[in-house]
XYZ file of C-alpha atoms in Angstrom:
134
model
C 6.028 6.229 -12.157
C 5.851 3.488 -14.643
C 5.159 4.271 -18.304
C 5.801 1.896 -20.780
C 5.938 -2.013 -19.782
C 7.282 -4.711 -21.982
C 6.541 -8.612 -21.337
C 8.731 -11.519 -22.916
C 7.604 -15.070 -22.415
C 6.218 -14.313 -19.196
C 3.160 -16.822 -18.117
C 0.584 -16.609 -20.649
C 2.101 -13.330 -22.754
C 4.335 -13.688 -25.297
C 5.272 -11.067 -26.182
C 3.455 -7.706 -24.829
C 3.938 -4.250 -24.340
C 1.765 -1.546 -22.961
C 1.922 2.150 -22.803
C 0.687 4.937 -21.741
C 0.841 4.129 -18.411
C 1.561 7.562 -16.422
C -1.827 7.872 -16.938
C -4.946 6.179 -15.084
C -5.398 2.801 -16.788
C -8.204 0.295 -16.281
C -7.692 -3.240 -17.276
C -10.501 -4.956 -18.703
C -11.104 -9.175 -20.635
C -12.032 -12.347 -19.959
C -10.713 -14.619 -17.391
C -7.760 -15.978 -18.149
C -5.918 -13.452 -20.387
C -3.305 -12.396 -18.560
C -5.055 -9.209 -16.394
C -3.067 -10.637 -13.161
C -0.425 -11.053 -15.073
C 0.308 -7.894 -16.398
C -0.449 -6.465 -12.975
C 1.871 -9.506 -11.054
C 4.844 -8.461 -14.241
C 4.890 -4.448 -12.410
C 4.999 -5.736 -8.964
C 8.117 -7.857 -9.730
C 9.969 -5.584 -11.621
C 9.444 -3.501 -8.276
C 9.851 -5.839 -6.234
C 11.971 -8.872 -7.554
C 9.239 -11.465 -6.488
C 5.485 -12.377 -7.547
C 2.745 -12.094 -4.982
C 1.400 -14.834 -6.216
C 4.219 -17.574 -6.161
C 7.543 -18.260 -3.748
C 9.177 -19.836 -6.801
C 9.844 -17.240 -9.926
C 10.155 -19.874 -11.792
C 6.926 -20.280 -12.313
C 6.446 -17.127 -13.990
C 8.449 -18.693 -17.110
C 5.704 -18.981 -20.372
C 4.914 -22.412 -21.343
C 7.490 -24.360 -22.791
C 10.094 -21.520 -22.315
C 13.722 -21.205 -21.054
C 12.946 -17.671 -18.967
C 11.023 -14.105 -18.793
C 12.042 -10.873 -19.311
C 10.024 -7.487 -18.063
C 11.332 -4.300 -18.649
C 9.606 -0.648 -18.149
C 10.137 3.000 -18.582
C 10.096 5.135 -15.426
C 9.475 8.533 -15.514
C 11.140 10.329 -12.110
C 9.689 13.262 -10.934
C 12.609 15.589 -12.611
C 10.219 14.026 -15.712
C 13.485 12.027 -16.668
C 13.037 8.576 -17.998
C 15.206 5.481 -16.912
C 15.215 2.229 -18.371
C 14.509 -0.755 -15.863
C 14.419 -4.541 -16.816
C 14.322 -7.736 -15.082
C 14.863 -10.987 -16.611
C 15.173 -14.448 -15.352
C 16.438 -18.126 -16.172
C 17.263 -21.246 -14.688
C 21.166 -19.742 -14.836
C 19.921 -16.809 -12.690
C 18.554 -13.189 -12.717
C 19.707 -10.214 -14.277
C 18.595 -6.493 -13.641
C 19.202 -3.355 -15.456
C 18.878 0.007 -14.166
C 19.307 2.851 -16.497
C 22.367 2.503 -18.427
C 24.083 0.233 -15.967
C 23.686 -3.404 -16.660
C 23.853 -6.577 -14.237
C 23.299 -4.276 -11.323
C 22.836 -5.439 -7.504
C 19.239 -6.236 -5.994
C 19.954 -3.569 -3.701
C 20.549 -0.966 -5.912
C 17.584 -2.289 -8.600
C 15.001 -2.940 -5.491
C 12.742 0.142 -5.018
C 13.629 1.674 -7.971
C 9.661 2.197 -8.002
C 7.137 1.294 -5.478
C 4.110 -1.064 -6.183
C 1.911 -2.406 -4.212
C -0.568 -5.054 -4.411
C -3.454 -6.105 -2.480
C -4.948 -10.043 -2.833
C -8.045 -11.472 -1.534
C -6.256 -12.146 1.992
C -5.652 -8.289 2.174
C -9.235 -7.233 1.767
C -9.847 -8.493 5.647
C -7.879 -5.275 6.825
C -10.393 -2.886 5.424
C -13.673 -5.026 5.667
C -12.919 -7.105 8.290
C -13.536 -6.256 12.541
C -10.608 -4.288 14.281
C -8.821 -7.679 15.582
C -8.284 -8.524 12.133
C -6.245 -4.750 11.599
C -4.451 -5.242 14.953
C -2.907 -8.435 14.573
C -1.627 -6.751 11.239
């Protein structure tokens, strides 16, 4: 489980952390403030891609050379691990407790997220064909 979250330069935030988040958080403001964001920010530091883009890139803040995201995982033996994810035109790094630069395979998974767009709401509301050709 995630804890603490930490955004640098990353679309319109910054700089922004967040904690607290073991708990059960509701995210609240006016459009435009970085709600998707923050939510899009956990989903690639699981994942290592946005749901909302193909290209990273696009992630970067305005007028900025790259992002960084980094959390605090708590595991389920209640010990916390570091995890951070940072990008730039010369590539991506991840970090994974104390060992840095590690491989996607090792840093992918390291928690799960999942996230479900407008697209994805058709599964639940929409007729049966709509779930079987899922």
């Amino acid at each position: 489980m995630i804890q603490k979250l930490i955004l640098q330069n990353f679309r319109c935030h910054e700089t922004f952390a967040c904690d607290g988040l073991e708990q059960n958080v509701m995210i609240v403001g006016e459009n435009g403030k970085g709600k998707t964001s923050f939510l899009e920010a956990i989903y690639i530091l699981s994942r290592c891609r946005s749901f909302r883009t193909p290209r990273i890139r696009e992630c970067v803040g305005w007028n900025k050379r790259g992002f960084g995201i980094s959390g605090l995982l708590v595991e389920e033996s209640q010990e916390a691990k570091r995890i951070k994810f940072e990008w730039s035109r010369a590539g991506r790094q991840m970090s994974l407790g104390s060992s840095e630069n590690v491989s996607l395979k090792a840093f992918w998974g390291s928690f799960h997220a999942v996230a479900f767009v407008n697209n994805d709401r058709q599964l639940v509301t929409g007729g049966g064909s709509n779930r079987r050709q899922w």
